[in-house]
Amino acid sequence: MFGLRLLWRDWRGGELGILASAIVIAVAIVTGISLFAERLQQGIVAQSNNFLAADRVLRAAAPVNPELLAYAETVGLRQAQILGFPTMVYTGNDADAAMQFTSVKAVSESYPLRGQLNVSSEAFGTVTQSTESPLPGEVWLDPRLLPLMNINVGDSLFVGEAELTVSRVIVTEPDAGGSFYGLGPRVLMNIKDIPATNIVQPGSRVSYRYLFAGEIAQLDNYGAWLEDKLLPSQKWMSLGDVQPRISRSLERAEQFLLLAGALGVGLAGIAIALAARRYSERHYDYVAMMKSLGATSTRIMTIYSSNLLLLAVIATIVGSGVGWLIQEVFISVLQDYFEVTEVPSISLRPFTIGAVTALVCLLSFALPPLLSLQAASPLRVLRRDLERSGVSNAFTYGTGVVGIAVLMYWYSANLVLTLAVLAGVGMTFAIVGVLAWYLLQGSAKVGMQAGSSWRLALASMRRRGFQNAVQAVIFSLAIMLLLLLALVRSSLIEEWQIQLPEGTPNHFLVNIAKRDVPEVEKILSDNQMSGEPIYPMVRGRLVTVNEESVKAWSAKTDPTVEDSVDREMNLTWSDVKPSDNVITAGEWWPAGASVQEVSIEAELAKRMQVGLGDSLSFLVGSESLNVTITSVRELDWESMKPNFYMIFPPKLLQQYPATYMTSFHLPSEEKRFLNQFIRRFPTITVIEMDAVINQIRTIINQISSAVELVLGLIIISGLLVLVASVQASLDSRFQESAILRTLGAKRQLVLGSLAIEFSALGLLAGFLAAFSAELSVFGLQEYLLDMDYVPHPWVWLVGPVIGAVLIGAAGYVTCRKVVNTPPVEVLRDL
Amino acid sequence: MIIAKNVEKNVDTSEGQLCILKGIDLEIKHGETVAIVGSSGSGKSTLLGLLAGLDVPSHGAIFLDGEDITQLTEDQRAEVRARLVGFVFQSFQLLPSLTALENVMLPAELNGVAGARELAEKYLGRVGLDHRFNHYPRQLSGGEQQRVALARAFASQPKILFADEPTGNLDSTTGAHIIDLLFELNREEGATLVLVTHEHRLADRCQHSIKLDAGEIVADDFRNITAADSAVTADDQ
């Protein structure tokens, strides 16, 4: 009861303000970030899984064992099935019926499990969204098919022997990106009609996809159960397998959020430590007094620890509330991007994380300074000059470091990340501490020659040399963490945007006949859509490597290679190296050369364990083609440009029959261009990737905004550290200012010297922060985020400037009280 | 009530060991008023700290109410202080974040005494501060602060009251009022009063005066006055 009253009195006396707000902020940051990350994750995963039309997909070349599906049913997963095959479709059975080569996709009624189909009731008509799929007897068609076959919605269409009714036009499918080389316009039908078609026979080219959706834990468990039951031709796929770009961005964003969260808590922890230290210093005499009145040290500790615990409980409740609000604000800010169709479920985990964070922060940051209270001697009531004894700084900071390490490891479950950040912070402390000490000594000497405000300021800096060096380290740590996050954030976002810059090709044209090439080229360039060259494609098969069969070679090297190369490959020829390919070994052939050479893609070369000088033999048509590898190329498979494993000199392949392909960028407002184009070239296949690219962009924008908002949160805790740190030196400043003013110093002089002192400290801290931020970014990008490091000259300017301005302002505002209090009041309290 | 036997206090300094008190033998009886006098640096405050159990001597023994406090741990001494001792200090030692009333309630609250508030109100009223309950120390004059300190000291109803230069920070008129109040309260409560002072006027009102010089007792005089006599008011003098 007495403890409670003590807590209330401290609160009323303003002693607990910073301590309580530091705990509230720590809790709010972690709770807010975890809540937000959880919702973002759920939202984005739900949205990204549109690429699969499910959460997971089991791909197979033949129907899977029904037991696998039955088990999925028992664990509560939702399921759908897809059957895909290329086939000719007809408008009728008579001789003059129109026919067209198509890609048929037969789906079960629950398709799609995630995402929607964009459909229309006429070709190129108004698009609406649908989560339904064709009913038995119905067929939905690619809009191109209608003019090509001269049919309309309501007409009938033969797929094999089944006569189906065209009931809708299908504009996009959620899992379109997955069927990249499913050439031919889409025909979507119900899987129940498949037997009637009589097309699917043993040995026909049919691919099977089994779609699953459910809770992440259910999916993971099922995936683990499935693992040893899969045949080599079956593959369990998640988003990462289909869209590695999104999956990577999400992973990095998550790492960033965690890193930011941990640093935010670290900053709040420093604020807690500083506030607790000041609290315990101010309570030193209080405790001495209580002891003289007969309180035992056990009693004192009971009072203070239970107070601390109570404070933690209150701060956790308030912090959780604030965290919830933060998350709500984030979500509402992101609403434009964020198409949350169903409200994601919120687990208790973020709140548990918040509560544990509060407890660990208090134990590691606040308890040590309070422990030192126990050692307060009651004799201090008689002798104020008595030295304060107690817990050493090393112990205080040591427990703080252990506390934050435990928290970081707990949040991230990533030992490397934890150690890297701790090492960075530790190095900053050591280097910056030493530098700060020397710079402060030096500046004080220089200042002696300057005007009175400056002289006073610099003398004051030197007098509190050690205290200021510690403060400079804390300031520069705070600024460094802010710069660090800003740097990592901007390079993450830049990298994401570079991946898919404006104007990225979003449509592919394949199956261009040789005779159409000049006209296609002209149309594209007339409409300012050209960009990528038109590449010829010749189908060929690799038969031997260094005189050994592909089978024998891959058995010797990497058995999975056989799956990749023992099939028809798209070969191309060119005299010019594709502009975004990089030669990593060997040389490109001179234009017009008639040489038996090939240029191979680097990843494939690595897997096949071949390099310069190795010989390959291809079968093109019925002729064999022997070549030597003379160059190895690196390329970006996700660039949305035509990419090839093998490129030959023109003279070697030109004589074989080829079709042509290219990619181009079509702005969304000019989508109508495609209608005319398709009518003009009915045999060319257009693959529309714009919907996929837009979706990827949207997701990346979401992640970027999330990252920016979190950075904002961290800045708040950085500022809190600054204020706590300035407050820590407030007491001695009160005395000094009172004495100076008693001796006749004007308010202006004292204020001026305070502003100068803090700005100079900030400038120094900012400079040191820029140095350590660059160092840490280098480490993080090179070793953790797997990105290339680029120096950032601007931090060397921005660091010192924000340091001087922020710390100058924080110092000025906090210390204004110092000069506004009459000196006599201060001196009477001494 | 208080017995010191051959008490010695040494401290370590950079120039070797410094002897602050040596060969101190004294006895203070229950209800006695005692002044410890001497010049600055003679060891008065150190002796007070030892007698009150705030510190331990280097040698010798100190008995409070028959118990040798030099054999006790700090926590055990704290219990003895809680039971027997009250303090008044030169610099008042009020806690700035507490109101006058809360400062006075503090000892009773710490010792879990019921009715701390009523007790505190009674003593604050007794020192004439009924209208100042909710004022903070910074809102009170020096004299008022010392009166709060007196109320706090007596509110714990101590058997022994230690006062360290209780008027040292006050002007003479205010100081005289405080002294009157101190003796008056002491007489009413029947406590043993040990005060450190260098004011003869104050020492003269005590029954027993111990003079220190360079850490040794150079005079130990008894005056033939009663506790009632010493409680004359400043106006009567």
PDB file of C-alpha atoms in Angstrom, chain A residues 271-485:
ATOM      1  CA  ALA A 271      15.791   5.688 -22.644  1.00  0.00           C
ATOM      2  CA  ILE A 272      14.568   3.390 -19.861  1.00  0.00           C
ATOM      3  CA  ALA A 273      18.110   2.960 -18.530  1.00  0.00           C
ATOM      4  CA  LEU A 274      18.741   6.710 -18.584  1.00  0.00           C
ATOM      5  CA  ALA A 275      15.419   7.493 -16.970  1.00  0.00           C
ATOM      6  CA  ALA A 276      15.870   4.774 -14.345  1.00  0.00           C
ATOM      7  CA  ARG A 277      19.322   6.097 -13.596  1.00  0.00           C
ATOM      8  CA  ARG A 278      18.065   9.603 -13.080  1.00  0.00           C
ATOM      9  CA  TYR A 279      15.184   8.264 -11.019  1.00  0.00           C
ATOM     10  CA  SER A 280      17.553   6.328  -8.808  1.00  0.00           C
ATOM     11  CA  GLU A 281      19.892   9.295  -8.452  1.00  0.00           C
ATOM     12  CA  ARG A 282      17.042  11.484  -7.393  1.00  0.00           C
ATOM     13  CA  HIS A 283      15.881   8.825  -4.971  1.00  0.00           C
ATOM     14  CA  TYR A 284      19.270   8.290  -3.404  1.00  0.00           C
ATOM     15  CA  ASP A 285      18.647  10.830  -0.666  1.00  0.00           C
ATOM     16  CA  TYR A 286      15.087   9.663  -0.402  1.00  0.00           C
ATOM     17  CA  VAL A 287      16.319   6.166   0.416  1.00  0.00           C
ATOM     18  CA  ALA A 288      18.967   7.479   2.816  1.00  0.00           C
ATOM     19  CA  MET A 289      16.182   9.347   4.587  1.00  0.00           C
ATOM     20  CA  MET A 290      13.939   6.277   4.727  1.00  0.00           C
ATOM     21  CA  LYS A 291      16.822   4.251   6.102  1.00  0.00           C
ATOM     22  CA  SER A 292      17.538   6.809   8.806  1.00  0.00           C
ATOM     23  CA  LEU A 293      13.867   6.512   9.681  1.00  0.00           C
ATOM     24  CA  GLY A 294      14.349   2.795  10.139  1.00  0.00           C
ATOM     25  CA  ALA A 295      13.590   1.184   6.780  1.00  0.00           C
ATOM     26  CA  THR A 296      15.682  -1.942   6.155  1.00  0.00           C
ATOM     27  CA  SER A 297      17.275  -2.537   2.744  1.00  0.00           C
ATOM     28  CA  THR A 298      14.945  -5.486   2.173  1.00  0.00           C
ATOM     29  CA  ARG A 299      12.007  -3.204   2.775  1.00  0.00           C
ATOM     30  CA  ILE A 300      13.447  -0.591   0.406  1.00  0.00           C
ATOM     31  CA  MET A 301      13.996  -3.171  -2.328  1.00  0.00           C
ATOM     32  CA  THR A 302      10.538  -4.623  -1.850  1.00  0.00           C
ATOM     33  CA  ILE A 303       9.033  -1.178  -2.204  1.00  0.00           C
ATOM     34  CA  TYR A 304      11.031  -0.242  -5.303  1.00  0.00           C
ATOM     35  CA  SER A 305      10.821  -3.557  -7.120  1.00  0.00           C
ATOM     36  CA  SER A 306       7.094  -3.857  -6.595  1.00  0.00           C
ATOM     37  CA  ASN A 307       6.734  -0.273  -7.766  1.00  0.00           C
ATOM     38  CA  LEU A 308       8.725  -1.127 -10.847  1.00  0.00           C
ATOM     39  CA  LEU A 309       6.602  -4.188 -11.491  1.00  0.00           C
ATOM     40  CA  LEU A 310       3.423  -2.206 -11.062  1.00  0.00           C
ATOM     41  CA  LEU A 311       4.762   0.433 -13.426  1.00  0.00           C
ATOM     42  CA  ALA A 312       5.546  -2.315 -15.927  1.00  0.00           C
ATOM     43  CA  VAL A 313       2.021  -3.671 -15.692  1.00  0.00           C
ATOM     44  CA  ILE A 314       0.440  -0.259 -16.184  1.00  0.00           C
ATOM     45  CA  ALA A 315       2.851   0.647 -18.980  1.00  0.00           C
ATOM     46  CA  THR A 316       2.222  -2.702 -20.686  1.00  0.00           C
ATOM     47  CA  ILE A 317      -1.514  -2.160 -20.677  1.00  0.00           C
ATOM     48  CA  VAL A 318      -1.155   1.397 -21.972  1.00  0.00           C
ATOM     49  CA  GLY A 319       1.570   0.351 -24.424  1.00  0.00           C
ATOM     50  CA  SER A 320      -0.545  -2.496 -25.809  1.00  0.00           C
ATOM     51  CA  GLY A 321      -3.368  -0.065 -26.362  1.00  0.00           C
ATOM     52  CA  VAL A 322      -1.063   2.400 -28.085  1.00  0.00           C
ATOM     53  CA  GLY A 323       0.404  -0.469 -30.138  1.00  0.00           C
ATOM     54  CA  TRP A 324      -3.071  -1.452 -31.261  1.00  0.00           C
ATOM     55  CA  LEU A 325      -3.766   2.150 -32.260  1.00  0.00           C
ATOM     56  CA  ILE A 326      -0.477   2.367 -34.154  1.00  0.00           C
ATOM     57  CA  GLN A 327      -1.382  -0.737 -36.091  1.00  0.00           C
ATOM     58  CA  GLU A 328      -4.858   0.625 -36.851  1.00  0.00           C
ATOM     59  CA  VAL A 329      -3.325   3.864 -38.112  1.00  0.00           C
ATOM     60  CA  PHE A 330      -0.888   1.895 -40.277  1.00  0.00           C
ATOM     61  CA  ILE A 331      -3.657  -0.176 -41.757  1.00  0.00           C
ATOM     62  CA  SER A 332      -5.794   2.866 -42.458  1.00  0.00           C
ATOM     63  CA  VAL A 333      -2.855   4.670 -44.065  1.00  0.00           C
ATOM     64  CA  LEU A 334      -2.224   1.617 -46.225  1.00  0.00           C
ATOM     65  CA  GLN A 335      -5.882   1.104 -47.036  1.00  0.00           C
ATOM     66  CA  ASP A 336      -5.481   2.271 -50.610  1.00  0.00           C
ATOM     67  CA  TYR A 337      -3.044  -0.506 -51.261  1.00  0.00           C
ATOM     68  CA  PHE A 338      -4.429  -2.955 -48.841  1.00  0.00           C
ATOM     69  CA  GLU A 339      -7.278  -5.013 -50.187  1.00  0.00           C
ATOM     70  CA  VAL A 340      -8.077  -6.949 -47.067  1.00  0.00           C
ATOM     71  CA  THR A 341     -11.065  -8.974 -48.095  1.00  0.00           C
ATOM     72  CA  GLU A 342     -11.455 -10.705 -44.786  1.00  0.00           C
ATOM     73  CA  VAL A 343     -10.367  -9.255 -41.452  1.00  0.00           C
ATOM     74  CA  PRO A 344      -7.272 -11.243 -40.519  1.00  0.00           C
ATOM     75  CA  SER A 345      -7.381 -12.947 -37.177  1.00  0.00           C
ATOM     76  CA  ILE A 346      -5.200 -11.399 -34.510  1.00  0.00           C
ATOM     77  CA  SER A 347      -3.311 -13.723 -32.223  1.00  0.00           C
ATOM     78  CA  LEU A 348      -2.286 -13.064 -28.639  1.00  0.00           C
ATOM     79  CA  ARG A 349       1.364 -13.299 -29.625  1.00  0.00           C
ATOM     80  CA  PRO A 350       1.947  -9.564 -30.279  1.00  0.00           C
ATOM     81  CA  PHE A 351       0.595  -8.730 -26.824  1.00  0.00           C
ATOM     82  CA  THR A 352       2.687 -11.421 -25.175  1.00  0.00           C
ATOM     83  CA  ILE A 353       5.722 -10.061 -26.979  1.00  0.00           C
ATOM     84  CA  GLY A 354       4.872  -6.584 -25.673  1.00  0.00           C
ATOM     85  CA  ALA A 355       4.488  -7.736 -22.079  1.00  0.00           C
ATOM     86  CA  VAL A 356       7.673  -9.800 -22.085  1.00  0.00           C
ATOM     87  CA  THR A 357       9.502  -6.865 -23.656  1.00  0.00           C
ATOM     88  CA  ALA A 358       8.388  -4.571 -20.842  1.00  0.00           C
ATOM     89  CA  LEU A 359       9.515  -7.069 -18.242  1.00  0.00           C
ATOM     90  CA  VAL A 360      12.898  -7.749 -19.852  1.00  0.00           C
ATOM     91  CA  CYS A 361      13.510  -4.027 -20.411  1.00  0.00           C
ATOM     92  CA  LEU A 362      12.805  -3.296 -16.773  1.00  0.00           C
ATOM     93  CA  LEU A 363      14.878  -6.164 -15.443  1.00  0.00           C
ATOM     94  CA  SER A 364      17.863  -5.400 -17.625  1.00  0.00           C
ATOM     95  CA  PHE A 365      17.738  -1.632 -17.961  1.00  0.00           C
ATOM     96  CA  ALA A 366      15.922  -0.297 -14.928  1.00  0.00           C
ATOM     97  CA  LEU A 367      16.653  -2.755 -12.163  1.00  0.00           C
ATOM     98  CA  PRO A 368      20.449  -2.248 -11.942  1.00  0.00           C
ATOM     99  CA  PRO A 369      20.281   1.492 -11.239  1.00  0.00           C
ATOM    100  CA  LEU A 370      17.556   0.820  -8.702  1.00  0.00           C
ATOM    101  CA  LEU A 371      19.660  -1.885  -7.059  1.00  0.00           C
ATOM    102  CA  SER A 372      22.249   0.758  -6.358  1.00  0.00           C
ATOM    103  CA  LEU A 373      19.671   2.446  -4.139  1.00  0.00           C
ATOM    104  CA  GLN A 374      19.979  -0.436  -1.744  1.00  0.00           C
ATOM    105  CA  ALA A 375      23.522   0.627  -1.000  1.00  0.00           C
ATOM    106  CA  ALA A 376      22.589   4.188  -0.051  1.00  0.00           C
ATOM    107  CA  SER A 377      24.067   4.951   3.352  1.00  0.00           C
ATOM    108  CA  PRO A 378      21.719   6.441   5.945  1.00  0.00           C
ATOM    109  CA  LEU A 379      24.655   8.571   7.086  1.00  0.00           C
ATOM    110  CA  ARG A 380      24.027  10.700   3.964  1.00  0.00           C
ATOM    111  CA  VAL A 381      21.317  12.495   5.902  1.00  0.00           C
ATOM    112  CA  LEU A 382      24.085  14.003   7.991  1.00  0.00           C
ATOM    113  CA  ARG A 383      26.851  14.180   5.428  1.00  0.00           C
ATOM    114  CA  ARG A 384      25.811  15.124   1.882  1.00  0.00           C
ATOM    115  CA  ASP A 385      29.407  14.930   0.710  1.00  0.00           C
ATOM    116  CA  LEU A 386      29.411  11.181   1.270  1.00  0.00           C
ATOM    117  CA  GLU A 387      30.322   9.327  -1.917  1.00  0.00           C
ATOM    118  CA  ARG A 388      27.564   7.397  -3.601  1.00  0.00           C
ATOM    119  CA  SER A 389      28.358   3.775  -3.746  1.00  0.00           C
ATOM    120  CA  GLY A 390      26.523   1.121  -5.622  1.00  0.00           C
ATOM    121  CA  VAL A 391      26.220  -0.724  -8.867  1.00  0.00           C
ATOM    122  CA  SER A 392      28.925   0.019 -11.411  1.00  0.00           C
ATOM    123  CA  ASN A 393      28.243   1.445 -14.864  1.00  0.00           C
ATOM    124  CA  ALA A 394      29.728  -1.657 -16.414  1.00  0.00           C
ATOM    125  CA  PHE A 395      27.155  -3.804 -14.641  1.00  0.00           C
ATOM    126  CA  THR A 396      24.298  -1.501 -15.645  1.00  0.00           C
ATOM    127  CA  TYR A 397      25.291  -1.458 -19.298  1.00  0.00           C
ATOM    128  CA  GLY A 398      26.210  -5.123 -19.231  1.00  0.00           C
ATOM    129  CA  THR A 399      22.746  -6.200 -18.128  1.00  0.00           C
ATOM    130  CA  GLY A 400      21.264  -3.827 -20.697  1.00  0.00           C
ATOM    131  CA  VAL A 401      23.229  -5.447 -23.496  1.00  0.00           C
ATOM    132  CA  VAL A 402      22.277  -8.931 -22.314  1.00  0.00           C
ATOM    133  CA  GLY A 403      18.624  -7.869 -22.113  1.00  0.00           C
ATOM    134  CA  ILE A 404      18.514  -6.447 -25.601  1.00  0.00           C
ATOM    135  CA  ALA A 405      20.408  -9.430 -26.996  1.00  0.00           C
ATOM    136  CA  VAL A 406      17.836 -11.781 -25.468  1.00  0.00           C
ATOM    137  CA  LEU A 407      14.988  -9.730 -26.915  1.00  0.00           C
ATOM    138  CA  MET A 408      16.524  -9.440 -30.372  1.00  0.00           C
ATOM    139  CA  TYR A 409      17.206 -13.122 -30.542  1.00  0.00           C
ATOM    140  CA  TRP A 410      13.704 -13.850 -29.357  1.00  0.00           C
ATOM    141  CA  TYR A 411      12.098 -11.589 -31.971  1.00  0.00           C
ATOM    142  CA  SER A 412      14.213 -12.653 -34.900  1.00  0.00           C
ATOM    143  CA  ALA A 413      15.229 -16.211 -33.989  1.00  0.00           C
ATOM    144  CA  ASN A 414      18.270 -15.238 -36.019  1.00  0.00           C
ATOM    145  CA  LEU A 415      21.562 -15.525 -34.186  1.00  0.00           C
ATOM    146  CA  VAL A 416      23.625 -13.988 -36.992  1.00  0.00           C
ATOM    147  CA  LEU A 417      21.399 -10.934 -37.167  1.00  0.00           C
ATOM    148  CA  THR A 418      21.492 -10.508 -33.398  1.00  0.00           C
ATOM    149  CA  LEU A 419      25.247 -10.836 -33.161  1.00  0.00           C
ATOM    150  CA  ALA A 420      25.824  -8.572 -36.173  1.00  0.00           C
ATOM    151  CA  VAL A 421      23.723  -5.769 -34.735  1.00  0.00           C
ATOM    152  CA  LEU A 422      25.267  -6.146 -31.286  1.00  0.00           C
ATOM    153  CA  ALA A 423      28.769  -6.130 -32.740  1.00  0.00           C
ATOM    154  CA  GLY A 424      27.902  -3.004 -34.734  1.00  0.00           C
ATOM    155  CA  VAL A 425      26.524  -1.254 -31.685  1.00  0.00           C
ATOM    156  CA  GLY A 426      29.459  -2.391 -29.549  1.00  0.00           C
ATOM    157  CA  MET A 427      31.961  -1.104 -32.069  1.00  0.00           C
ATOM    158  CA  THR A 428      30.099   2.172 -32.256  1.00  0.00           C
ATOM    159  CA  PHE A 429      30.314   2.497 -28.503  1.00  0.00           C
ATOM    160  CA  ALA A 430      34.032   1.834 -28.401  1.00  0.00           C
ATOM    161  CA  ILE A 431      35.113   3.875 -31.416  1.00  0.00           C
ATOM    162  CA  VAL A 432      32.725   6.736 -30.876  1.00  0.00           C
ATOM    163  CA  GLY A 433      33.476   6.905 -27.171  1.00  0.00           C
ATOM    164  CA  VAL A 434      37.205   7.330 -27.718  1.00  0.00           C
ATOM    165  CA  LEU A 435      36.759   9.759 -30.607  1.00  0.00           C
ATOM    166  CA  ALA A 436      34.208  11.788 -28.693  1.00  0.00           C
ATOM    167  CA  TRP A 437      36.511  12.134 -25.702  1.00  0.00           C
ATOM    168  CA  TYR A 438      39.407  13.446 -27.778  1.00  0.00           C
ATOM    169  CA  LEU A 439      37.280  15.710 -29.924  1.00  0.00           C
ATOM    170  CA  LEU A 440      35.662  17.211 -26.855  1.00  0.00           C
ATOM    171  CA  GLN A 441      39.032  17.899 -25.255  1.00  0.00           C
ATOM    172  CA  GLY A 442      40.275  19.506 -28.460  1.00  0.00           C
ATOM    173  CA  SER A 443      37.211  21.628 -29.047  1.00  0.00           C
ATOM    174  CA  ALA A 444      37.325  22.978 -25.525  1.00  0.00           C
ATOM    175  CA  LYS A 445      40.850  24.253 -26.114  1.00  0.00           C
ATOM    176  CA  VAL A 446      39.806  25.922 -29.361  1.00  0.00           C
ATOM    177  CA  GLY A 447      36.765  27.415 -27.653  1.00  0.00           C
ATOM    178  CA  MET A 448      38.873  29.214 -25.093  1.00  0.00           C
ATOM    179  CA  GLN A 449      39.745  31.792 -27.729  1.00  0.00           C
ATOM    180  CA  ALA A 450      36.116  32.403 -28.698  1.00  0.00           C
ATOM    181  CA  GLY A 451      33.344  34.711 -27.429  1.00  0.00           C
ATOM    182  CA  SER A 452      31.754  34.349 -24.023  1.00  0.00           C
ATOM    183  CA  SER A 453      28.765  32.091 -24.879  1.00  0.00           C
ATOM    184  CA  TRP A 454      31.076  29.811 -26.769  1.00  0.00           C
ATOM    185  CA  ARG A 455      33.721  29.860 -24.066  1.00  0.00           C
ATOM    186  CA  LEU A 456      31.154  29.014 -21.451  1.00  0.00           C
ATOM    187  CA  ALA A 457      29.662  26.262 -23.600  1.00  0.00           C
ATOM    188  CA  LEU A 458      32.964  24.622 -24.416  1.00  0.00           C
ATOM    189  CA  ALA A 459      34.290  24.928 -20.901  1.00  0.00           C
ATOM    190  CA  SER A 460      31.122  23.226 -19.746  1.00  0.00           C
ATOM    191  CA  MET A 461      31.643  20.469 -22.280  1.00  0.00           C
ATOM    192  CA  ARG A 462      35.135  19.862 -21.059  1.00  0.00           C
ATOM    193  CA  ARG A 463      34.177  19.965 -17.420  1.00  0.00           C
ATOM    194  CA  ARG A 464      31.607  17.230 -17.963  1.00  0.00           C
ATOM    195  CA  GLY A 465      34.058  15.470 -20.246  1.00  0.00           C
ATOM    196  CA  PHE A 466      33.210  11.894 -19.370  1.00  0.00           C
ATOM    197  CA  GLN A 467      29.503  12.509 -18.982  1.00  0.00           C
ATOM    198  CA  ASN A 468      29.473  14.284 -22.343  1.00  0.00           C
ATOM    199  CA  ALA A 469      31.420  11.535 -24.035  1.00  0.00           C
ATOM    200  CA  VAL A 470      28.821   9.047 -22.799  1.00  0.00           C
ATOM    201  CA  GLN A 471      26.065  11.380 -23.931  1.00  0.00           C
ATOM    202  CA  ALA A 472      27.724  11.826 -27.327  1.00  0.00           C
ATOM    203  CA  VAL A 473      27.878   8.052 -27.676  1.00  0.00           C
ATOM    204  CA  ILE A 474      24.193   7.706 -26.847  1.00  0.00           C
ATOM    205  CA  PHE A 475      23.255  10.552 -29.184  1.00  0.00           C
ATOM    206  CA  SER A 476      25.331   9.160 -31.996  1.00  0.00           C
ATOM    207  CA  LEU A 477      23.968   5.685 -31.382  1.00  0.00           C
ATOM    208  CA  ALA A 478      20.443   7.039 -31.705  1.00  0.00           C
ATOM    209  CA  ILE A 479      21.281   9.030 -34.842  1.00  0.00           C
ATOM    210  CA  MET A 480      23.240   6.117 -36.250  1.00  0.00           C
ATOM    211  CA  LEU A 481      20.303   3.747 -35.843  1.00  0.00           C
ATOM    212  CA  LEU A 482      18.028   6.269 -37.558  1.00  0.00           C
ATOM    213  CA  LEU A 483      20.466   6.763 -40.433  1.00  0.00           C
ATOM    214  CA  LEU A 484      21.030   3.044 -40.648  1.00  0.00           C
ATOM    215  CA  LEU A 485      17.346   2.301 -40.949  1.00  0.00           C
TER     216      LEU A 485
END
